[in-house]
Coordinates of C-alpha atoms and ligand atoms in Angstrom, one line a residue:
M1 CA -54.6 15.6 24.8
K2 CA -55.0 18.2 22.1
L3 CA -57.9 17.7 19.7
T4 CA -55.5 17.2 16.7
Q5 CA -53.2 14.7 18.6
R6 CA -53.3 11.2 17.2
P7 CA -53.2 8.3 19.6
L8 CA -50.0 6.9 18.1
T9 CA -47.8 4.5 20.1
H10 CA -45.1 4.5 17.4
R11 CA -43.6 7.7 16.1
P12 CA -40.4 6.9 14.2
R13 CA -39.9 10.6 13.8
R14 CA -38.9 10.8 17.5
L15 CA -35.5 9.4 16.7
R16 CA -35.0 11.9 13.9
K17 CA -35.7 15.1 15.8
S18 CA -32.1 16.2 16.4
S19 CA -28.8 15.8 14.8
A20 CA -27.5 14.3 18.0
L21 CA -30.2 11.6 17.9
R22 CA -29.7 10.9 14.2
E23 CA -26.0 10.4 14.9
L24 CA -26.8 8.1 17.8
I25 CA -29.0 5.8 15.7
A26 CA -27.1 5.9 12.5
E27 CA -26.6 2.3 11.3
T28 CA -23.9 3.0 8.7
H29 CA -20.5 4.5 9.1
L30 CA -17.9 5.3 6.6
S31 CA -14.3 6.1 7.3
T32 CA -11.5 7.3 5.1
S33 CA -9.6 4.1 5.6
E34 CA -12.2 2.2 3.6
L35 CA -11.7 4.3 0.5
I36 CA -9.4 3.3 -2.3
W37 CA -8.5 6.0 -4.8
P38 CA -8.2 4.9 -8.4
V39 CA -5.6 7.0 -10.2
F40 CA -4.4 7.3 -13.8
V41 CA -0.7 7.6 -14.6
T42 CA 0.9 8.8 -17.8
G43 CA 4.5 9.0 -18.9
G44 CA 6.7 12.1 -18.9
K45 CA 7.4 14.6 -16.2
N46 CA 5.4 17.5 -14.6
S47 CA 2.4 16.6 -16.6
Q48 CA -1.2 16.7 -15.6
E49 CA -3.8 16.0 -18.3
K50 CA -7.5 16.6 -18.0
I51 CA -10.0 13.9 -18.8
N52 CA -13.0 15.5 -20.5
S53 CA -15.6 13.1 -19.2
M54 CA -14.3 13.2 -15.7
P55 CA -14.1 16.8 -14.4
G56 CA -11.6 17.0 -11.6
V57 CA -9.8 13.8 -12.5
F58 CA -6.4 13.9 -14.2
R59 CA -3.8 11.7 -15.7
F60 CA -0.6 12.5 -13.7
S61 CA 3.0 11.8 -14.6
P62 CA 4.7 9.7 -11.9
D63 CA 6.3 12.7 -10.2
L64 CA 3.0 14.6 -9.8
L65 CA 1.2 11.4 -8.9
A66 CA 3.6 11.0 -6.0
K67 CA 2.7 14.5 -4.8
E68 CA -1.0 13.7 -5.1
I69 CA -0.6 10.5 -3.2
G70 CA 1.4 12.2 -0.5
A71 CA -1.4 14.7 0.0
A72 CA -4.0 11.9 0.0
M73 CA -2.1 10.0 2.6
K74 CA -2.2 13.1 4.8
L75 CA -6.0 13.0 4.5
G76 CA -6.0 9.4 5.7
I77 CA -6.3 7.6 2.3
H78 CA -3.8 4.7 2.3
S79 CA -5.0 2.6 -0.7
F80 CA -4.5 3.4 -4.3
A81 CA -5.4 1.6 -7.5
L82 CA -3.1 2.4 -10.4
F83 CA -4.2 2.5 -14.0
P84 CA -1.5 3.3 -16.7
A85 CA -2.3 5.3 -19.9
I86 CA -0.1 3.5 -22.4
E87 CA 1.1 5.3 -25.5
S88 CA -0.6 3.8 -28.5
K89 CA 2.7 3.0 -30.2
L90 CA 3.4 0.5 -27.4
K91 CA 0.1 -1.3 -27.8
D92 CA -0.2 -4.5 -29.7
S93 CA -2.7 -7.4 -30.0
H94 CA -0.9 -9.4 -27.2
G95 CA -0.5 -6.5 -24.8
R96 CA 3.2 -7.3 -24.6
E97 CA 4.1 -4.0 -22.9
S98 CA 2.2 -5.3 -19.8
L99 CA 5.2 -7.6 -19.1
N100 CA 7.8 -4.9 -19.5
P101 CA 9.5 -4.6 -16.0
N102 CA 10.7 -1.1 -17.0
G103 CA 7.3 -0.1 -18.3
L104 CA 5.3 2.8 -17.0
L105 CA 3.3 0.9 -14.4
P106 CA 6.1 -1.2 -12.7
T107 CA 8.4 1.8 -12.5
T108 CA 5.7 3.9 -11.0
V109 CA 4.8 1.3 -8.5
K110 CA 8.5 0.9 -7.5
M111 CA 8.9 4.7 -7.1
L112 CA 5.7 5.0 -5.0
K113 CA 6.6 2.1 -2.7
D114 CA 10.0 3.6 -2.1
K115 CA 8.5 7.0 -1.2
F116 CA 5.4 5.6 0.6
P117 CA 6.2 2.2 2.1
D118 CA 3.0 2.3 4.1
A119 CA 0.8 2.9 1.1
N120 CA -1.3 0.0 -0.1
I121 CA -0.6 -0.1 -3.9
I122 CA -3.1 -2.1 -6.0
T123 CA -2.4 -2.8 -9.6
D124 CA -4.8 -3.8 -12.3
V125 CA -4.3 -7.1 -14.1
A126 CA -6.0 -6.9 -17.6
L127 CA -4.8 -6.4 -21.1
D128 CA -7.0 -3.5 -22.2
P129 CA -4.6 -0.6 -21.4
Y130 CA -1.9 -2.4 -23.4
S131 CA -4.1 -4.0 -26.2
S132 CA -4.3 -2.5 -29.6
D133 CA -7.8 -4.1 -29.8
G134 CA -8.9 -2.5 -26.6
H135 CA -10.0 -5.8 -25.1
D136 CA -9.1 -7.4 -21.8
G137 CA -7.7 -10.5 -23.5
I138 CA -5.9 -11.7 -26.6
V139 CA -8.1 -11.6 -29.7
R140 CA -8.0 -14.1 -32.5
N141 CA -10.6 -14.0 -35.3
G142 CA -12.8 -11.7 -33.3
E143 CA -12.7 -14.1 -30.3
I144 CA -11.3 -13.1 -26.9
L145 CA -9.2 -16.1 -26.0
N146 CA -9.4 -17.3 -22.5
D147 CA -6.6 -19.7 -21.6
E148 CA -3.9 -17.9 -23.7
T149 CA -4.9 -14.6 -22.0
V150 CA -4.7 -16.2 -18.5
E151 CA -1.1 -17.2 -19.2
V152 CA -0.2 -13.5 -19.9
L153 CA -2.2 -12.3 -16.9
A154 CA -0.3 -14.6 -14.5
Q155 CA 3.0 -13.2 -15.8
M156 CA 1.7 -9.6 -15.6
A157 CA 0.7 -10.2 -12.0
V158 CA 4.3 -11.4 -11.2
T159 CA 5.8 -8.4 -13.0
Q160 CA 3.6 -6.1 -10.8
A161 CA 4.4 -8.0 -7.6
R162 CA 8.1 -7.8 -8.4
A163 CA 7.7 -4.0 -8.7
G164 CA 6.2 -3.9 -5.2
A165 CA 2.4 -4.2 -5.6
D166 CA 0.7 -5.1 -2.4
L167 CA -2.5 -6.4 -4.1
V168 CA -3.0 -7.4 -7.7
A169 CA -6.5 -6.9 -9.0
P170 CA -7.5 -8.9 -12.1
S171 CA -10.3 -7.0 -13.8
D172 CA -10.4 -9.0 -17.0
M173 CA -13.1 -11.6 -16.2
M174 CA -11.3 -14.5 -17.9
D175 CA -12.2 -17.9 -16.4
G176 CA -9.5 -19.4 -14.1
R177 CA -7.3 -16.4 -13.9
V178 CA -7.3 -16.1 -10.1
G179 CA -6.0 -19.6 -9.7
A180 CA -3.3 -19.1 -12.3
I181 CA -2.2 -15.8 -10.8
R182 CA -2.1 -17.3 -7.3
R183 CA 0.1 -20.2 -8.5
A184 CA 2.4 -17.9 -10.5
L185 CA 2.8 -15.5 -7.5
D186 CA 3.5 -18.3 -5.1
Q187 CA 6.0 -19.9 -7.5
E188 CA 8.0 -16.7 -7.5
G189 CA 7.8 -16.4 -3.7
F190 CA 5.2 -13.7 -3.6
T191 CA 3.1 -15.5 -1.1
Q192 CA 2.2 -12.2 0.7
V193 CA 0.9 -10.4 -2.4
G194 CA -2.9 -10.6 -2.2
I195 CA -5.5 -10.8 -4.9
M196 CA -8.4 -8.5 -5.1
A197 CA -10.6 -10.1 -7.7
Y198 CA -13.1 -8.2 -9.9
S199 CA -15.4 -11.1 -9.4
A200 CA -18.8 -9.7 -10.4
K201 CA -17.8 -7.2 -13.1
Y202 CA -20.7 -6.4 -15.4
A203 CA -20.5 -5.3 -19.0
S204 CA -21.5 -1.7 -18.3
A205 CA -22.1 1.6 -20.0
F206 CA -20.8 3.2 -16.9
Y207 CA -17.2 2.5 -17.8
G208 CA -17.3 5.0 -20.7
P209 CA -15.3 7.8 -19.1
F210 CA -12.6 5.4 -17.9
R211 CA -12.1 4.3 -21.4
D212 CA -11.7 7.9 -22.4
A213 CA -9.1 8.3 -19.7
L214 CA -7.0 5.4 -21.0
Q215 CA -8.1 5.5 -24.6
S216 CA -8.8 1.9 -24.1
A217 CA -12.3 1.5 -25.7
P218 CA -12.7 -1.8 -27.6
K219 CA -11.9 -1.4 -31.3
F220 CA -14.7 -3.8 -32.2
G221 CA -17.7 -5.4 -30.5
D222 CA -18.3 -5.2 -26.8
K223 CA -17.1 -7.0 -23.7
K224 CA -20.2 -9.2 -23.2
T225 CA -18.5 -12.5 -23.8
Y226 CA -16.4 -12.0 -20.7
Q227 CA -18.0 -9.4 -18.5
M228 CA -21.3 -10.2 -16.9
D229 CA -24.9 -9.6 -18.0
F230 CA -26.6 -6.9 -15.9
R231 CA -29.7 -9.0 -15.7
N232 CA -28.0 -11.6 -13.5
S233 CA -27.2 -11.7 -9.8
R234 CA -26.9 -15.4 -8.9
E235 CA -24.2 -15.6 -11.4
A236 CA -22.3 -13.1 -9.3
V237 CA -22.3 -15.4 -6.4
R238 CA -21.0 -18.2 -8.6
E239 CA -18.2 -16.0 -9.9
A240 CA -17.2 -14.9 -6.4
Q241 CA -17.2 -18.5 -5.1
L242 CA -15.0 -19.7 -7.9
D243 CA -12.6 -16.8 -7.3
I244 CA -12.4 -17.5 -3.6
R245 CA -11.8 -21.2 -4.3
E246 CA -9.0 -20.2 -6.6
G247 CA -7.4 -18.0 -4.0
A248 CA -9.0 -14.5 -4.1
D249 CA -8.5 -12.6 -0.8
I250 CA -11.1 -9.9 -1.6
V251 CA -13.9 -10.0 -4.1
M252 CA -15.4 -7.0 -5.9
V253 CA -18.7 -5.9 -7.4
K254 CA -18.5 -3.4 -10.2
P255 CA -20.1 -1.0 -11.0
A256 CA -21.6 -0.1 -7.6
L257 CA -24.7 2.0 -7.7
S258 CA -26.8 0.0 -10.2
Y259 CA -25.6 -3.1 -8.4
L260 CA -26.3 -2.5 -4.7
D261 CA -28.4 -5.6 -4.6
V262 CA -25.5 -7.6 -5.9
I263 CA -23.2 -6.2 -3.2
Q264 CA -25.8 -7.2 -0.6
T265 CA -26.2 -10.7 -2.0
L266 CA -22.4 -11.3 -2.2
K267 CA -21.9 -10.0 1.3
A268 CA -24.4 -12.6 2.5
H269 CA -22.8 -15.4 0.7
V270 CA -19.0 -15.0 1.2
K271 CA -16.7 -14.7 4.1
V272 CA -13.9 -12.6 2.5
P273 CA -14.1 -8.8 2.3
V274 CA -16.3 -7.4 -0.4
A275 CA -15.2 -4.3 -2.4
A276 CA -17.3 -2.2 -4.6
Y277 CA -16.2 0.0 -7.5
N278 CA -18.0 3.3 -7.8
V279 CA -17.0 3.6 -11.4
S280 CA -16.2 6.5 -13.8
G281 CA -19.7 6.9 -15.2
E282 CA -21.2 7.1 -11.7
Y283 CA -18.7 9.8 -10.9
A284 CA -19.3 11.6 -14.2
M285 CA -23.1 11.7 -13.8
I286 CA -22.9 13.5 -10.5
K287 CA -20.3 15.9 -11.8
A288 CA -22.3 16.7 -14.9
A289 CA -25.5 17.1 -13.0
E290 CA -23.8 19.4 -10.5
A291 CA -22.2 21.5 -13.3
A292 CA -25.6 21.9 -14.9
G293 CA -26.9 23.2 -11.6
M294 CA -29.3 20.2 -11.3
L295 CA -28.3 19.0 -7.9
D296 CA -25.8 19.4 -5.0
G297 CA -22.8 17.4 -6.1
T298 CA -21.3 17.0 -2.6
K299 CA -24.6 15.7 -1.1
A300 CA -25.1 13.3 -4.0
M301 CA -21.5 12.0 -3.5
V302 CA -22.0 11.5 0.2
E303 CA -25.4 9.8 -0.2
S304 CA -24.0 7.5 -3.0
L305 CA -21.0 6.4 -1.0
Y306 CA -23.0 5.7 2.2
S307 CA -25.5 3.7 0.1
I308 CA -22.7 1.5 -1.2
K309 CA -21.5 1.0 2.4
R310 CA -25.0 0.3 3.6
A311 CA -25.4 -2.4 0.9
G312 CA -22.5 -4.2 2.5
A313 CA -19.3 -3.0 0.9
D314 CA -16.3 -3.3 3.2
M315 CA -14.3 -0.9 1.0
I316 CA -15.0 1.4 -1.9
L317 CA -13.0 2.3 -4.9
T318 CA -14.0 5.8 -5.9
Y319 CA -12.8 8.8 -7.8
F320 CA -14.4 10.8 -5.0
A321 CA -11.9 9.5 -2.5
V322 CA -10.0 12.8 -1.9
E323 CA -13.2 14.8 -1.9
M324 CA -14.9 12.4 0.5
A325 CA -11.9 12.3 2.8
K326 CA -12.0 16.1 3.0
Y327 CA -15.8 15.9 3.7
L328 CA -15.3 13.3 6.4
R329 CA -12.7 15.5 8.2
Ligands
PBG1 C1 -10.5 -2.7 -17.5 C2 -11.1 -1.9 -16.5 C3 -12.2 -1.1 -16.7 C4 -12.4 -0.4 -15.5 C5 -11.4 -0.8 -14.6 N1 -10.6 -1.8 -15.2 C6 -12.9 -0.8 -18.0 C7 -13.5 -1.9 -18.7 O1 -13.6 -3.0 -18.3 O2 -13.8 -1.6 -19.9 C8 -13.5 0.6 -15.4 C9 -13.4 1.5 -14.2 C10 -14.3 2.7 -14.3 O3 -15.2 2.8 -15.2 O4 -14.1 3.6 -13.4 N2 -9.9 -3.9 -17.2

């Protein structure tokens, strides 16, 4: 024994000494099939609009979106969450455009399902892209109405199912919306359309860039009377359990990175798959730091996505989906 050699029985570093060993003991694996790509769609043709706060992310017209989705499918991404950028002249306080079967979202869904029958198309159920108030519900005297909003959301989900959506994803945080959506879908015969519920959706500053993308920022106040308080995690379990009882097939935690503990807690409490949404601000922070030469953006992306998986997410919605799929190749 050399003089400097410590009499250590345990040397955890032994298992880190080579890449082959590190691969052998890796506890967490991530595959492209677990990624969901959130995409923004805008009207018109052959149009691709930059989003200032989200470098590398665009609002695509339906024709270009189809090309992007075709390319993503070739990389092994099969799930897409669609968010429409609605012209401001079509917005009103009731978000009526959300029920228009010939509107931007339903027509895009129909076109995509025709072209890519194997793609898993997920549609967002909430009023904010359609609301002149920029809120997820109907507003009266400054109050976001719950039950009136739920009525509209249920019809919106049916409109999306009729267009061909595979999963509808209520992101509004109104009470009782999952049950109302399930009943409305079943009544119309859409028993096979699933519900991915944004169950633990926090009122978060990390949604800023998304609201730029859709020009959907609230015109007054904030979303704290319906989205959750970031100081709470037991409440997330309660929300998820209520959604599951009402018929949610998948529950979601959103955002992801500041809420890894919530992902872990939910995973321990529920039996349905748990999704996590790596949101716009989480994407923007990495892109901004990379652009400023402050860190390696690719490495930060990979580490973030693995940490979300390690926390317990079964699937991840992320604007990095295409970049990550290329990395995983
Ligand atoms: C709105 C909705 C939001 C996001 C998804 N659906 C924003 C909000 O609640 O204000 C945010 C997604 C992101 O930041 O990437 N129903």
